XYZ file of C-alpha atoms in Angstrom:
759
model
C 8.702 -12.511 -23.564
C 7.110 -9.797 -25.704
C 4.045 -11.961 -26.232
C 3.734 -12.489 -22.460
C 4.021 -8.760 -21.879
C 1.096 -8.134 -24.215
C -0.968 -10.783 -22.359
C -0.263 -9.098 -19.043
C -1.295 -5.722 -20.452
C -4.548 -7.203 -21.734
C -5.207 -8.899 -18.389
C -4.545 -5.641 -16.551
C -7.015 -3.814 -18.803
C -9.712 -6.450 -18.213
C -9.273 -6.306 -14.436
C -9.090 -2.522 -14.313
C -11.925 -2.003 -16.891
C -9.999 0.757 -18.686
C -10.204 1.693 -22.350
C -7.640 2.873 -24.874
C -7.734 6.601 -25.537
C -6.737 8.620 -28.600
C -3.538 10.713 -28.147
C -5.336 13.990 -27.352
C -7.461 12.495 -24.596
C -4.479 10.536 -23.289
C -2.746 13.894 -23.002
C -5.681 15.210 -20.941
C -5.269 12.255 -18.570
C -1.524 12.911 -18.393
C -1.996 16.611 -17.633
C -4.617 15.814 -14.977
C -2.277 13.296 -13.319
C 0.640 15.750 -13.389
C -1.564 18.504 -11.942
C -2.451 16.198 -9.048
C 1.235 15.709 -8.335
C 2.072 19.403 -8.640
C -0.829 20.481 -6.433
C -0.022 17.810 -3.845
C 3.611 18.963 -3.682
C 2.910 22.699 -3.661
C -0.006 23.004 -1.284
C -0.857 19.728 0.443
C 2.756 18.734 1.227
C 3.527 22.439 1.894
C 6.467 22.770 -0.500
C 5.780 26.487 -0.795
C 6.217 26.927 2.964
C 9.427 24.882 3.064
C 10.811 26.794 0.065
C 9.974 30.124 1.732
C 11.791 28.949 4.860
C 14.898 28.068 2.848
C 14.985 31.287 0.825
C 14.216 33.543 3.796
C 17.273 32.182 5.595
C 19.466 33.710 2.890
C 17.581 37.008 2.847
C 15.156 36.285 0.004
C 11.588 36.751 1.196
C 9.005 35.868 -1.430
C 5.784 36.465 0.475
C 3.589 34.958 -2.233
C 5.010 31.570 -1.178
C 3.157 31.943 2.107
C -0.166 31.700 0.286
C -1.976 28.587 1.451
C -5.250 26.880 0.701
C -7.462 25.059 3.166
C -7.316 21.275 3.150
C -10.850 20.926 1.817
C -9.967 23.103 -1.185
C -6.992 20.874 -1.877
C -9.094 17.748 -1.672
C -11.659 19.290 -4.062
C -8.947 20.108 -6.618
C -7.392 16.645 -6.421
C -10.803 14.976 -6.645
C -11.671 17.077 -9.720
C -8.576 15.748 -11.518
C -9.314 12.201 -10.328
C -12.838 12.441 -11.753
C -11.510 13.600 -15.140
C -9.179 10.584 -15.257
C -11.970 8.241 -14.174
C -14.516 9.388 -16.742
C -11.990 9.305 -19.587
C -10.374 5.951 -18.783
C -13.434 4.040 -17.565
C -16.451 3.662 -19.888
C -20.112 3.849 -18.879
C -20.449 0.093 -19.384
C -17.718 -2.512 -19.270
C -18.780 -3.737 -22.712
C -17.912 -0.287 -24.117
C -14.175 -0.592 -23.393
C -13.434 -0.522 -27.092
C -15.675 2.473 -27.848
C -14.630 6.109 -27.895
C -15.427 8.607 -25.167
C -19.061 9.636 -25.609
C -21.346 12.550 -24.787
C -22.369 11.075 -21.415
C -18.697 10.977 -20.378
C -18.166 14.636 -21.264
C -21.340 15.587 -19.383
C -20.060 13.887 -16.240
C -16.632 15.509 -16.647
C -18.292 18.923 -16.901
C -20.427 18.246 -13.814
C -17.330 17.043 -11.956
C -15.415 20.234 -12.691
C -18.401 22.454 -11.870
C -19.166 20.809 -8.514
C -15.569 20.493 -7.334
C -14.465 23.973 -8.336
C -17.676 25.442 -6.952
C -16.630 24.051 -3.577
C -13.034 25.169 -4.153
C -14.128 28.816 -4.410
C -17.127 28.545 -2.073
C -15.378 26.942 0.885
C -13.491 29.996 2.292
C -16.741 31.936 2.773
C -18.455 28.882 4.280
C -15.528 28.425 6.691
C -16.033 32.014 7.899
C -19.821 32.133 8.212
C -20.952 28.445 8.244
C -23.908 29.584 6.142
C -25.612 27.175 3.744
C -27.545 28.438 0.714
C -30.214 26.689 -1.333
C -27.971 26.613 -4.404
C -25.407 24.653 -2.347
C -27.924 21.801 -2.187
C -27.947 21.454 -5.981
C -24.144 21.348 -6.171
C -23.993 18.895 -3.265
C -26.391 16.435 -4.906
C -24.563 16.705 -8.236
C -21.219 16.171 -6.468
C -22.515 13.000 -4.809
C -23.840 11.829 -8.175
C -20.528 12.284 -10.028
C -18.521 10.655 -7.213
C -20.796 7.614 -7.046
C -20.956 7.193 -10.829
C -17.162 7.415 -11.104
C -16.850 4.907 -8.266
C -19.236 2.534 -10.060
C -17.170 2.722 -13.225
C -13.794 2.252 -11.553
C -14.594 -0.151 -8.713
C -17.979 -1.680 -9.468
C -21.578 -1.284 -8.388
C -21.398 -2.718 -4.854
C -19.823 0.250 -3.052
C -22.120 2.875 -4.651
C -25.170 0.775 -3.729
C -23.985 0.497 -0.125
C -23.457 4.268 -0.063
C -26.943 4.925 -1.465
C -28.508 2.750 1.252
C -26.662 4.691 3.965
C -27.483 8.049 2.368
C -31.151 7.094 2.080
C -31.244 6.169 5.752
C -29.440 9.395 6.684
C -31.747 11.794 4.797
C -34.837 10.020 6.146
C -33.428 10.130 9.673
C -32.947 13.909 9.531
C -36.469 14.404 8.147
C -35.303 15.330 4.658
C -33.521 18.463 5.848
C -31.504 19.058 2.684
C -29.649 22.048 4.107
C -28.251 19.967 6.983
C -27.549 17.119 4.578
C -25.638 19.429 2.220
C -23.544 20.955 4.955
C -22.613 17.579 6.390
C -21.931 15.682 3.155
C -20.443 18.418 0.958
C -19.342 21.557 2.767
C -18.105 20.175 6.090
C -15.374 17.554 6.498
C -17.794 14.725 7.270
C -18.993 13.391 3.913
C -17.095 13.340 0.630
C -14.222 15.251 2.209
C -14.085 13.280 5.459
C -11.053 11.621 7.057
C -10.583 8.914 4.363
C -10.060 11.383 1.498
C -7.947 13.646 3.725
C -5.641 10.722 4.533
C -5.434 9.750 0.857
C -4.342 13.220 -0.225
C -1.890 14.008 2.558
C -0.282 10.605 3.178
C -1.185 7.854 0.735
C -0.457 9.795 -2.465
C 3.147 10.331 -1.334
C 3.590 6.572 -0.976
C 1.899 5.882 -4.294
C 4.333 8.324 -5.931
C 7.280 6.680 -4.170
C 6.126 3.204 -5.201
C 5.452 4.259 -8.789
C 9.013 5.538 -9.149
C 10.559 2.395 -7.666
C 8.538 0.305 -10.105
C 9.621 2.520 -13.017
C 13.326 2.123 -12.214
C 12.917 -1.653 -12.146
C 13.176 -2.424 -8.448
C 10.495 -5.105 -8.821
C 12.604 -6.882 -11.448
C 15.683 -6.586 -9.228
C 13.936 -8.023 -6.151
C 12.311 -10.856 -8.091
C 15.440 -11.862 -10.016
C 17.585 -11.607 -6.882
C 15.284 -13.914 -4.935
C 15.086 -16.368 -7.833
C 18.879 -16.355 -8.135
C 19.150 -16.941 -4.384
C 16.556 -19.709 -4.069
C 16.043 -20.986 -7.630
C 18.557 -23.821 -7.457
C 16.993 -25.204 -4.254
C 13.981 -27.533 -4.181
C 10.881 -25.420 -4.727
C 13.130 -22.413 -5.258
C 10.944 -20.451 -7.713
C 7.893 -20.716 -5.420
C 9.861 -19.739 -2.312
C 11.431 -16.884 -4.262
C 7.935 -15.736 -5.215
C 6.891 -15.671 -1.548
C 9.844 -13.559 -0.433
C 9.927 -11.331 -3.529
C 6.202 -10.600 -3.289
C 6.562 -9.774 0.396
C 9.299 -7.275 -0.405
C 7.355 -5.965 -3.396
C 4.386 -5.415 -1.108
C 6.426 -2.776 0.702
C 6.468 -0.874 -2.594
C 3.096 -1.315 -4.274
C 0.647 -2.204 -1.484
C -1.683 -3.743 -4.086
C -2.434 -7.461 -4.398
C -3.349 -7.518 -8.084
C -0.500 -5.142 -9.035
C 1.949 -7.457 -7.258
C 0.648 -10.490 -9.138
C 0.927 -8.686 -12.472
C 4.531 -7.603 -11.793
C 6.334 -10.387 -9.923
C 3.988 -13.029 -11.312
C 5.197 -12.530 -14.884
C 8.604 -13.832 -13.737
C 7.764 -16.285 -10.970
C 4.722 -18.126 -12.337
C 6.408 -19.339 -15.581
C 9.454 -20.397 -13.532
C 7.290 -22.286 -11.047
C 5.629 -24.159 -13.899
C 9.039 -24.877 -15.420
C 10.192 -26.241 -12.062
C 7.297 -28.714 -12.087
C 4.479 -27.023 -10.164
C 0.993 -27.605 -11.634
C -0.638 -24.388 -12.984
C -3.194 -24.361 -10.161
C -0.406 -24.298 -7.557
C 1.863 -21.862 -9.414
C -1.117 -19.576 -9.969
C -2.086 -19.742 -6.276
C 1.313 -19.128 -4.675
C 1.783 -15.721 -6.267
C -1.630 -14.235 -5.295
C -1.235 -15.428 -1.698
C 2.248 -13.953 -1.429
C 1.178 -10.752 -3.177
C -1.896 -10.261 -0.998
C 0.325 -10.327 2.062
C 2.099 -7.262 0.703
C -0.625 -5.059 2.165
C 0.132 -6.544 5.586
C 3.886 -6.020 5.256
C 5.508 -2.957 6.837
C 6.766 -0.364 6.167
C 4.371 0.449 3.269
C 1.123 -1.301 4.046
C -2.204 -0.966 2.280
C -3.823 2.470 2.115
C -6.297 1.363 4.785
C -3.458 1.247 7.339
C -3.004 5.019 7.040
C -6.719 5.543 7.623
C -6.512 3.189 10.606
C -3.792 5.385 12.108
C -6.026 8.442 11.696
C -9.142 6.716 13.064
C -7.304 5.374 16.112
C -5.220 8.443 16.822
C -2.098 6.260 16.797
C 0.845 7.376 14.601
C 1.502 5.329 11.483
C 4.986 4.409 12.718
C 3.314 2.596 15.639
C 0.860 0.864 13.309
C 3.716 -0.655 11.291
C 5.395 -1.899 14.474
C 2.110 -3.518 15.507
C 1.969 -5.240 12.104
C 5.454 -6.805 12.257
C 4.635 -10.124 13.978
C 1.399 -10.710 12.005
C 3.304 -10.101 8.749
C 6.069 -12.531 9.735
C 3.469 -15.129 10.727
C 1.605 -14.740 7.436
C 4.681 -15.253 5.268
C 5.970 -18.051 7.492
C 2.679 -19.837 6.928
C 2.859 -19.430 3.159
C 6.478 -20.596 3.132
C 5.656 -23.693 5.198
C 2.824 -24.673 2.852
C 5.048 -24.254 -0.203
C 7.786 -26.322 1.425
C 5.318 -29.159 2.124
C 3.908 -29.011 -1.427
C 7.418 -29.080 -2.885
C 8.326 -32.212 -0.936
C 4.995 -33.850 -1.761
C 5.544 -33.267 -5.467
C 9.193 -34.380 -5.250
C 10.445 -31.283 -7.053
C 14.108 -30.412 -7.453
C 15.871 -27.117 -7.902
C 16.635 -25.577 -11.292
C 20.177 -25.402 -12.735
C 22.125 -22.303 -11.671
C 22.838 -21.513 -15.323
C 19.229 -20.288 -15.597
C 19.914 -17.346 -13.286
C 22.221 -14.380 -13.066
C 25.096 -14.851 -10.578
C 24.325 -13.801 -7.007
C 27.397 -11.552 -6.911
C 25.733 -9.271 -9.484
C 22.748 -8.717 -7.200
C 24.938 -8.250 -4.133
C 26.895 -5.583 -6.009
C 23.624 -3.817 -6.835
C 22.051 -4.302 -3.393
C 22.276 -0.559 -2.687
C 19.216 -0.232 -4.951
C 17.230 -1.337 -1.879
C 18.533 1.644 0.126
C 15.293 3.685 -0.364
C 13.257 0.902 1.292
C 15.693 0.808 4.218
C 15.578 4.610 4.462
C 11.793 4.813 4.503
C 11.621 2.072 7.136
C 14.067 3.858 9.445
C 12.419 7.234 8.825
C 8.963 5.930 9.703
C 10.123 4.103 12.821
C 11.937 7.256 13.961
C 8.620 9.082 13.814
C 9.254 11.319 10.812
C 5.844 12.274 9.314
C 4.763 9.639 6.804
C 4.560 11.891 3.734
C 7.988 13.434 4.472
C 9.481 9.948 4.941
C 8.083 8.909 1.540
C 9.236 12.019 -0.317
C 12.740 12.014 1.227
C 13.107 8.317 0.365
C 12.026 9.176 -3.168
C 15.015 11.522 -3.371
C 17.338 8.712 -2.273
C 15.682 6.378 -4.803
C 16.404 8.851 -7.598
C 20.023 9.199 -6.487
C 20.745 5.440 -6.319
C 18.870 4.846 -9.574
C 21.231 7.204 -11.400
C 24.413 5.697 -9.991
C 23.186 2.159 -10.747
C 23.233 2.840 -14.497
C 26.057 0.770 -16.014
C 26.101 2.681 -19.303
C 27.091 5.875 -17.472
C 30.723 5.488 -16.476
C 32.124 5.996 -12.982
C 33.469 4.013 -10.051
C 30.320 2.403 -8.687
C 31.775 1.588 -5.252
C 32.925 5.200 -4.813
C 29.517 6.614 -5.699
C 27.734 4.104 -3.448
C 29.961 5.103 -0.532
C 29.174 8.783 -1.174
C 25.432 8.104 -1.295
C 25.586 6.228 2.003
C 27.590 9.004 3.666
C 25.291 11.686 2.221
C 22.170 9.865 3.378
C 23.540 9.380 6.888
C 24.544 13.037 7.210
C 21.187 14.208 5.863
C 19.312 12.258 8.533
C 21.846 13.110 11.236
C 21.189 16.811 10.647
C 24.854 17.833 10.780
C 28.149 17.196 9.021
C 27.809 19.394 5.935
C 31.596 20.176 5.760
C 32.113 16.485 4.939
C 29.661 16.806 2.026
C 31.494 19.874 0.713
C 34.783 17.957 0.948
C 33.282 14.993 -0.924
C 32.049 17.317 -3.687
C 35.531 18.826 -3.982
C 37.010 15.322 -4.159
C 34.662 14.449 -7.004
C 35.712 17.579 -8.900
C 39.400 16.724 -8.451
C 38.948 13.102 -9.506
C 36.887 14.240 -12.467
C 39.556 16.719 -13.571
C 42.197 13.992 -13.256
C 39.860 11.509 -14.979
C 40.475 8.948 -12.230
C 37.412 6.859 -11.309
C 35.140 9.843 -12.054
C 34.003 11.537 -15.256
C 31.998 14.714 -15.702
C 28.800 12.907 -16.653
C 25.304 12.253 -15.305
C 26.492 10.335 -12.234
C 28.794 13.187 -11.322
C 26.164 15.892 -11.897
C 23.390 14.204 -9.901
C 25.734 13.369 -7.011
C 27.216 16.871 -6.859
C 23.747 18.431 -6.928
C 22.531 16.268 -4.033
C 25.668 16.830 -1.937
C 25.683 20.589 -2.415
C 21.943 20.915 -1.816
C 22.092 18.973 1.459
C 25.221 20.887 2.565
C 23.651 24.253 1.708
C 20.475 23.550 3.673
C 22.376 22.306 6.701
C 24.657 25.338 6.572
C 21.724 27.783 6.681
C 20.128 25.902 9.588
C 17.123 24.269 7.936
C 15.108 21.934 10.153
C 15.622 18.229 9.552
C 12.061 17.672 8.333
C 12.210 20.513 5.808
C 15.640 19.358 4.635
C 14.408 15.795 4.079
C 11.302 16.990 2.287
C 13.095 19.512 0.042
C 15.802 16.979 -0.835
C 13.112 14.657 -2.171
C 11.355 17.381 -4.171
C 14.549 18.869 -5.566
C 15.707 15.335 -6.326
C 12.838 15.131 -8.819
C 13.927 18.467 -10.333
C 17.585 17.387 -10.473
C 16.638 14.131 -12.198
C 14.560 15.937 -14.825
C 17.357 18.451 -15.510
C 20.145 15.872 -15.741
C 17.929 13.532 -17.761
C 16.988 16.318 -20.182
C 20.642 17.056 -21.011
C 21.724 13.410 -21.057
C 22.779 11.872 -24.357
C 22.829 8.275 -23.096
C 20.044 5.720 -23.290
C 20.174 5.189 -19.521
C 19.906 8.939 -18.945
C 16.867 9.238 -21.184
C 15.270 6.270 -19.395
C 15.787 7.995 -16.049
C 14.184 11.167 -17.402
C 11.185 9.142 -18.558
C 10.979 7.195 -15.294
C 10.922 10.421 -13.290
C 8.049 12.153 -15.059
C 6.143 8.957 -15.882
C 6.095 7.989 -12.198
C 4.111 11.154 -11.438
C 1.654 10.307 -14.213
C 1.395 6.716 -13.002
C 0.816 7.905 -9.429
C -2.140 10.013 -10.582
C -3.678 7.119 -12.502
C -3.012 4.557 -9.771
C -4.558 6.738 -7.084
C -7.877 6.991 -8.950
C -9.416 3.879 -7.369
C -8.298 4.566 -3.794
C -9.309 8.242 -3.941
C -12.802 7.412 -5.197
C -13.164 4.595 -2.683
C -12.199 7.040 0.069
C -14.632 9.722 -1.131
C -17.486 7.205 -1.324
C -16.634 5.654 2.026
C -16.587 9.173 3.466
C -20.275 9.439 2.569
C -20.906 6.312 4.639
C -18.939 7.823 7.505
C -20.991 11.000 7.143
C -24.229 9.023 7.218
C -23.195 7.325 10.455
C -22.204 10.582 12.155
C -25.214 12.642 11.006
C -27.624 10.006 12.331
C -25.727 9.203 15.514
C -25.290 5.573 14.430
C -21.526 5.944 14.777
C -22.012 6.027 18.553
C -24.949 3.624 18.952
C -24.372 0.942 16.283
C -21.753 -0.878 18.341
C -24.167 -1.251 21.259
C -26.953 -2.466 18.948
C -24.806 -5.148 17.291
C -23.425 -6.241 20.661
C -27.006 -6.642 21.916
C -28.037 -8.611 18.812
C -25.238 -11.134 19.366
C -25.826 -11.252 23.103
C -22.356 -9.814 23.660
C -20.824 -13.115 22.508
C -17.289 -12.212 21.391
C -16.689 -15.251 19.183
C -20.002 -14.841 17.410
C -19.184 -11.169 16.814
C -15.741 -12.029 15.421
C -17.135 -14.696 13.086
C -19.946 -12.410 11.873
C -17.406 -9.638 11.305
C -15.162 -11.971 9.305
C -18.054 -13.110 7.095
C -19.319 -9.541 6.662
C -15.848 -8.317 5.673
C -15.149 -11.161 3.239
C -18.543 -10.791 1.532
C -18.189 -7.021 1.350
C -14.691 -7.447 -0.073
C -16.092 -9.310 -3.069
C -17.319 -6.026 -4.497
C -15.538 -3.354 -2.483
C -11.794 -2.590 -2.492
C -9.682 -3.037 0.627
C -9.721 0.610 1.664
C -13.491 1.040 1.503
C -13.981 -2.384 3.066
C -11.872 -1.402 6.055
C -13.637 1.953 6.450
C -17.096 0.373 6.397
C -16.296 -2.563 8.689
C -14.299 -0.391 11.092
C -17.265 1.973 11.410
C -19.973 -0.705 11.522
C -18.440 -3.818 13.135
C -15.345 -2.702 15.066
C -17.363 -0.672 17.629
C -19.420 -3.779 18.438
C -16.281 -5.862 19.001
C -14.905 -3.072 21.162
C -18.076 -2.998 23.275
C -17.879 -6.753 23.841
C -14.427 -6.599 25.481
C -14.039 -2.984 26.580
C -14.401 -3.870 30.261
C -12.086 -6.897 30.153
C -8.369 -6.799 30.968
C -6.088 -6.126 29.043
C -8.510 -4.774 26.423
C -9.648 -1.981 28.715
C -6.097 -0.699 29.034
C -4.841 2.082 26.746
C -2.108 1.520 24.174
C 0.993 2.751 26.080
C 1.582 6.415 25.301
C -1.863 6.920 23.732
C -5.467 7.180 24.836
C -6.676 4.492 22.421
C -7.937 1.335 24.117
C -6.205 -1.946 23.241
C -9.669 -3.341 22.455
C -10.140 -0.763 19.703
C -6.693 -1.377 18.204
C -7.257 -5.134 18.147
C -10.741 -4.722 16.623
C -9.470 -2.456 13.846
C -6.624 -4.803 12.958
C -9.101 -7.682 12.876
C -11.317 -6.035 10.254
C -8.262 -4.727 8.369
C -6.864 -8.231 7.814
C -10.088 -9.781 6.556
C -10.676 -6.859 4.202
C -7.358 -7.693 2.543
C -8.013 -11.446 2.360
C -11.089 -10.799 0.212
C -8.648 -10.460 -2.730
C -8.003 -14.219 -2.626
C -11.338 -15.434 -1.252
C -13.685 -16.948 -3.879
C -15.959 -16.454 -5.674
C -14.493 -13.102 -6.828
C -10.835 -13.295 -5.676
C -9.306 -10.831 -8.153
C -5.722 -11.658 -7.188
C -6.367 -15.382 -7.661
C -8.046 -14.635 -10.986
C -4.925 -12.806 -12.156
C -2.713 -15.667 -10.953
C -4.798 -18.347 -12.654
C -4.860 -16.362 -15.906
C -1.072 -15.962 -15.907
C -0.577 -19.647 -15.066
C -3.204 -20.895 -17.507
C -4.912 -22.891 -14.757
C -8.456 -23.461 -13.558
C -9.697 -20.479 -11.542
C -11.592 -22.413 -8.862
C -8.778 -24.879 -8.189
C -6.332 -21.965 -8.050
C -8.549 -19.948 -5.697
C -9.115 -22.886 -3.328
C -5.383 -23.577 -3.220
C -4.820 -19.900 -2.429
C -7.229 -20.130 0.516
C -5.316 -23.141 1.864
C -1.919 -21.487 1.538
C -3.216 -18.296 3.163
C -4.639 -20.096 6.191
C -2.359 -17.955 8.391
C -4.352 -14.954 7.229
C -7.662 -16.540 8.201
C -6.786 -17.833 11.678
C -4.123 -15.240 12.511
C -6.531 -12.358 13.263
C -8.276 -14.513 15.902
C -4.923 -15.332 17.516
C -3.751 -11.702 17.573
C -7.077 -10.494 18.938
C -7.026 -12.991 21.798
C -3.308 -12.381 22.414
C -2.947 -8.606 21.890
C 0.622 -8.610 23.235
C 1.611 -9.851 19.761
C 0.982 -6.325 18.480
C 4.088 -5.281 20.515
C 2.941 -1.651 20.973
C 0.281 -2.901 23.400
C 2.948 -3.977 25.913
C 3.659 -1.456 28.644
C 6.534 -3.175 30.483
C 8.880 -5.581 28.713
C 9.588 -7.800 31.690
C 11.299 -11.191 31.171
C 7.898 -12.815 31.649
C 6.323 -10.685 28.918
C 9.221 -11.337 26.528
C 8.783 -15.064 27.163
C 5.040 -14.783 26.542
C 5.484 -13.075 23.161
C 8.180 -15.572 22.114
C 5.911 -18.474 23.119
C 2.959 -16.921 21.246
C 5.052 -16.625 18.094
C 6.444 -20.170 18.403
C 3.033 -21.695 19.082
C 1.402 -19.808 16.195
C 4.031 -20.977 13.699
C 3.707 -24.510 15.077
C -0.048 -24.364 14.425
C 0.627 -23.303 10.838
C 3.165 -26.101 10.401
C 0.601 -28.645 11.622
C -1.995 -27.265 9.209
C 0.468 -27.385 6.313
C 1.213 -31.023 7.140
C -2.465 -31.915 7.451
C -3.695 -30.086 4.362
C -0.880 -31.256 2.037
C -0.697 -34.759 3.519
C 3.089 -34.877 3.605
C 5.572 -35.367 6.449
C 8.497 -37.670 5.702
C 6.139 -39.254 3.194
C 2.437 -39.459 2.341
C 0.265 -39.506 5.453
C -2.716 -41.638 6.406
C -6.103 -39.933 6.288
C -6.916 -40.382 9.986
C -3.599 -38.740 10.946
C -4.241 -35.793 8.633
C -7.691 -35.236 10.154
C -6.315 -35.533 13.668
C -3.488 -33.076 13.167
C -5.770 -30.502 11.500
C -8.301 -30.731 14.361
C -5.556 -30.401 16.984
C -4.041 -27.481 15.071
C -7.297 -25.526 15.127
C -7.683 -26.210 18.852
C -4.045 -25.234 19.410
C -4.805 -21.873 17.765
C -5.967 -20.919 21.257
C -2.216 -21.161 22.089
C -3.106 -23.126 25.209
C -0.065 -25.228 26.233
C -1.933 -28.570 26.325
C -3.131 -28.696 22.666
C 0.222 -27.199 21.603
C 1.995 -30.052 23.420
C -0.356 -32.611 21.818
C 0.457 -31.096 18.431
C 4.177 -31.478 19.087
C 3.574 -35.100 19.975
C 1.655 -35.731 16.762
C 4.424 -34.143 14.720
C 7.008 -36.287 16.504
C 4.945 -39.381 15.681
C 4.849 -38.332 12.036
C 8.589 -37.650 11.947
C 9.202 -41.200 13.165
C 7.414 -42.471 10.084
C 4.646 -44.270 11.985
C 1.706 -42.769 10.076
C 2.701 -43.000 6.430
C -0.093 -44.096 4.125
């Protein structure tokens, strides 16, 4: 296992292009990452304001806590730290991964700090006077340079080249007016500091922090081992466990490659042991992991930007994504089931797995995921939902430690009661009574001891009770509970003498460091994509490009959709999901919108919002294909990781991945042409509409079942070639969800079930 761990680390380094740093420079990276977290909490998440509110309610008014910074200053500070991390961890050339940090790296770090902190101190005066000086031009050009160079190092050369093309067009279009260019791209919130970077700093970082902590406390191992224990003894169990575990893991990490490198280290060896060829084992995991960015409640970072672009709250976006996510994973599961039967594989002996009762006893570890789901659906702001769920994650992580003694069932019950009361906004006398009960039981040494579990639980109960007693708002209470949960964990971990306690201390502070490092790629992608957004707005292309593309395709919707798919998949070969979505949503989505904006129901607004259904459907369309680029050859980073872990051929693995992910390739067309499947697009849930959505879902899954039968060639036995071709053709026609081809497909399946077409 240790050898495998080293291989995974090496693979991760190759994919991420990072280099090993000496201890002093590693400390610089650590400090930069921690400063990102501290700044985010203090100023961007408004901890200082919430803390002032709490203290002022008990007569303590610390006016310095009311000091705030403008959002653009916050983004400049965070980006400065991100640039330090990027230039230290990522070498000038990929071949220099084993060389030390050189002079060129230090020069870029210096320029990064100068340009970002120049804006940090310059912005307040610009906000008052809107005056641009000639020296601002120099800092603006240097800022663009350091952002694009850092992006090239971290992500690759494609995105910076795309940005340069757009910037070149923009400056030529405005007749080389560098003052206007500087204001738009550097000082105003249209270029580097446009919506994408704003969304990253205020929303996405909170989820990255939350996910980093859950990974540190081992929730990925728990989910994966639980699913393997549940399904492992069944035919194809390890592969089916990988599908479900990766879907659940996607709600935590939101990264395809990260999912493969975590769950894949368990599932891929087990799949091979169960009899799957390396090219199948290595394909299942990337397909399942890629779907994680489609899976609510924590989707890919692009979903948060989509919410901001559309003016639709994130909690509505995740509801819209529910049916597509279920369809995607149903499709993967059906393909795996067919492959399992074709290969004649059996389940693995139960002795290979931990007993299910162990995982059921520890199932409360999943409480943070349940909490964040409920919080988001209820409409609690996304960053507050993430931070409050982080507090719950810390609490359950402490009580799950077996080395620290205490009645586990009692503590779990208290956590559940405490969580319910915290979200209910009232009931603090119950929390005080529970704390008193813990003290009594601890004094009597019955089921409770005065140890880490007791301390962390008492601190949470008293903190929640105190804030409810002084009348804190629910949002501030949830937010402060999460932040103080971090503080409580560090304090209790620092005084702990147990191994589990020290691990919790490490997990708490290391998750902040990991969040800073992990956010490097998405922050730089957002800053670079912001320059593209700025180029489109400064030239007016943002408003006219949709009309131009619609004219070029003659307004043909299907041609537009196919061109958009190809554009997105090709772009995704060199551009990460977030930047891919931003570019395609700005360039292609308006054209799709124009093609259907006058057609019912696309011309109707999303109920409760001014956004047209056409725009929502167009944005989801480009969002899905941006994600699928991770498994689409020739690049297919997720498939590359899967094939490397499985020891299989990359091309065979990647082509298998494309087959298994067919739901991801045809699904966007189905959802676009049947927008009621997004749920939030339905105004009145009449019996007819309910029946329509149920039929749509049934027909879509039937299409996927037909494709799985046709592509794998198995249904009650090996199938004849003509039948396989026929059922695949009918399946693609039935993707229109028209009743006639759907009925023909049912007939073909019935014929196959009768055993009339075995080859």
